[in-house]
């Protein structure tokens, strides 16, 4: 998901896209700790849709100490982390691992990364990857 600050839509416009098992992952352009009015609108909508925020424990903006990339979920167990490696973006990519009730060696294959550049948005879903401590240096929040 990419929600530019200048978006012409509001959060309620997305309500019909929410299912009973849902994860929305991406650049919300709202820092829940610092953008009071924007975060109240987002959290009010998320609460109405039974979506809970899952925020990585490291800032995602390269230019500031703000976390504007995260996930909202309702009933899907997963973890989220900020990738701390190099990137050409002004955002640090976020990675998420879904728990599907299978052995960890199987579920480690589900990885999603969202990268935002200054002018464009690039979202890549990798479905056959293995993430190890030697390839990803990140902090993890489980939701």
C-alpha positions as a printed NumPy array, in Angstrom:
array([[  0.   ,   0.   ,   0.   ],
       [  1.147,   3.521,  -0.665],
       [ -0.771,   6.425,   0.847],
       [  0.801,   9.699,  -0.331],
       [  0.406,  12.701,   1.937],
       [ -1.515,  14.382,  -0.893],
       [ -3.959,  11.469,  -1.333],
       [ -7.388,  12.43 ,  -2.683],
       [ -9.137,   9.552,  -0.887],
       [ -9.739,   8.755,   2.768],
       [ -9.264,   5.565,   4.748],
       [-12.98 ,   4.693,   4.687],
       [-12.707,   4.271,   0.9  ],
       [-10.711,   1.077,   1.564],
       [-13.249,  -0.53 ,   3.911],
       [-14.801,  -2.793,   1.247],
       [-11.361,  -4.294,   0.551],
       [-10.935,  -5.587,   4.125],
       [-11.603,  -9.286,   4.702],
       [-11.804, -11.222,   7.97 ],
       [ -8.127, -12.286,   7.576],
       [ -6.211,  -9.319,   6.218],
       [ -2.803,  -7.626,   6.32 ],
       [ -2.169,  -4.188,   4.863],
       [  1.557,  -3.519,   4.643],
       [  3.293,  -0.439,   3.292],
       [  3.912,   3.298,   3.403],
       [  1.037,   4.948,   5.267],
       [  2.793,   8.353,   5.489],
       [  1.484,   8.649,   9.054],
       [  3.727,   8.416,  12.104],
       [  1.405,   7.142,  14.836],
       [  3.591,   8.692,  17.535],
       [  3.95 ,  12.164,  16.011],
       [  1.164,  12.897,  13.49 ],
       [ -1.732,  13.362,  15.898],
       [ -4.584,  14.329,  13.549],
       [ -3.525,  11.955,  10.755],
       [ -2.923,   9.056,  13.127],
       [ -6.289,   9.57 ,  14.838],
       [ -8.088,   9.318,  11.476],
       [ -6.132,   6.2  ,  10.479],
       [ -6.562,   4.5  ,  13.869],
       [-10.285,   5.31 ,  13.995],
       [-10.779,   3.656,  10.597],
       [ -8.515,   0.715,  11.518],
       [-10.483,   0.16 ,  14.735],
       [-13.793,   0.223,  12.828],
       [-12.358,  -2.501,  10.545],
       [-10.913,  -4.486,  13.499],
       [ -7.377,  -3.857,  12.209],
       [ -4.547,  -3.592,  14.728],
       [ -1.307,  -1.748,  13.945],
       [  1.948,  -3.676,  13.906],
       [  4.865,  -1.267,  13.943],
       [  8.515,  -2.288,  13.571],
       [ 10.727,  -1.22 ,  16.459],
       [ 13.07 ,   0.786,  14.228],
       [ 12.304,   3.978,  12.279],
       [ 11.565,   3.478,   8.575],
       [ 12.33 ,   6.984,   7.312],
       [ 15.942,   7.601,   6.324],
       [ 15.514,  11.396,   6.523],
       [ 13.992,  11.487,  10.017],
       [ 13.369,   9.338,  13.078],
       [  9.795,   8.599,  11.97 ],
       [  8.086,   5.27 ,  11.409],
       [  5.623,   5.66 ,   8.533],
       [  5.918,   2.157,   7.044],
       [  4.184,  -0.617,   8.992],
       [  1.243,  -3.015,   8.859],
       [ -2.38 ,  -3.25 ,   9.929],
       [ -3.824,  -6.722,  10.512],
       [ -6.89 ,  -8.519,  11.794],
       [ -6.231, -12.028,  12.933],
       [ -3.236, -12.985,  10.796],
       [ -0.162, -13.936,  12.859],
       [  3.02 , -12.464,  11.405],
       [  6.198, -10.62 ,  12.275],
       [  7.463,  -7.338,  10.862],
       [ 10.941,  -5.861,  10.779],
       [ 12.847,  -2.936,   9.316],
       [ 15.609,  -3.924,   6.915],
       [ 18.811,  -2.235,   8.014],
       [ 20.888,  -2.899,   4.888],
       [ 21.547,  -0.425,   2.115],
       [ 18.79 ,   1.023,  -0.054],
       [ 18.508,   3.731,  -2.699],
       [ 15.195,   4.851,  -1.177],
       [ 14.462,   7.463,   1.472],
       [ 12.578,   4.675,   3.307],
       [ 14.02 ,   1.573,   4.897],
       [ 12.228,  -1.477,   3.465],
       [  9.987,  -3.438,   5.799],
       [  9.919,  -7.22 ,   5.77 ],
       [  7.133,  -9.43 ,   7.033],
       [  6.948, -13.158,   7.68 ],
       [  3.53 , -14.812,   7.808],
       [  2.836, -17.702,  10.17 ],
       [  0.681, -20.241,   8.378],
       [  0.559, -22.963,  11.023],
       [  3.258, -24.984,   9.235],
       [  6.803, -25.73 ,  10.407],
       [  9.037, -22.659,  10.495],
       [ 11.223, -24.014,   7.674],
       [  8.155, -23.866,   5.416],
       [  6.724, -20.543,   6.578],
       [ 10.052, -18.715,   6.265],
       [  9.412, -18.727,   2.524],
       [  6.743, -16.009,   2.774],
       [  8.496, -12.634,   2.709],
       [  7.122,  -9.274,   1.586],
       [  9.252,  -6.18 ,   1.061],
       [  7.994,  -2.697,   0.253],
       [ 10.413,  -0.039,  -0.937],
       [  9.45 ,   3.562,  -1.666],
       [ 11.658,   5.832,  -3.75 ],
       [ 11.373,   9.615,  -3.914],
       [  9.258,   9.585,  -7.088],
       [  7.888,   6.063,  -7.42 ],
       [  6.622,   3.169,  -5.375],
       [  8.019,  -0.314,  -5.853],
       [  6.366,  -3.225,  -4.041],
       [  7.853,  -6.689,  -4.426],
       [  6.401,  -9.895,  -3.073],
       [  8.856, -12.764,  -2.77 ],
       [  7.204, -16.137,  -2.233],
       [ 10.22 , -18.443,  -2.407],
       [ 12.892, -16.824,  -0.273],
       [ 14.681, -17.858,   2.857],
       [ 15.659, -15.11 ,   5.272],
       [ 18.513, -15.849,   7.644],
       [ 20.38 , -13.761,  10.185],
       [ 23.333, -13.602,   7.799],
       [ 21.274, -12.077,   4.976],
       [ 19.002,  -9.712,   6.896],
       [ 20.022,  -7.488,   9.766],
       [ 16.803,  -6.244,  11.303],
       [ 14.826,  -5.845,  14.454],
       [ 11.591,  -7.804,  14.684],
       [  8.174,  -7.106,  16.163],
       [  5.705,  -9.993,  16.368],
       [  2.031,  -9.176,  15.98 ]])
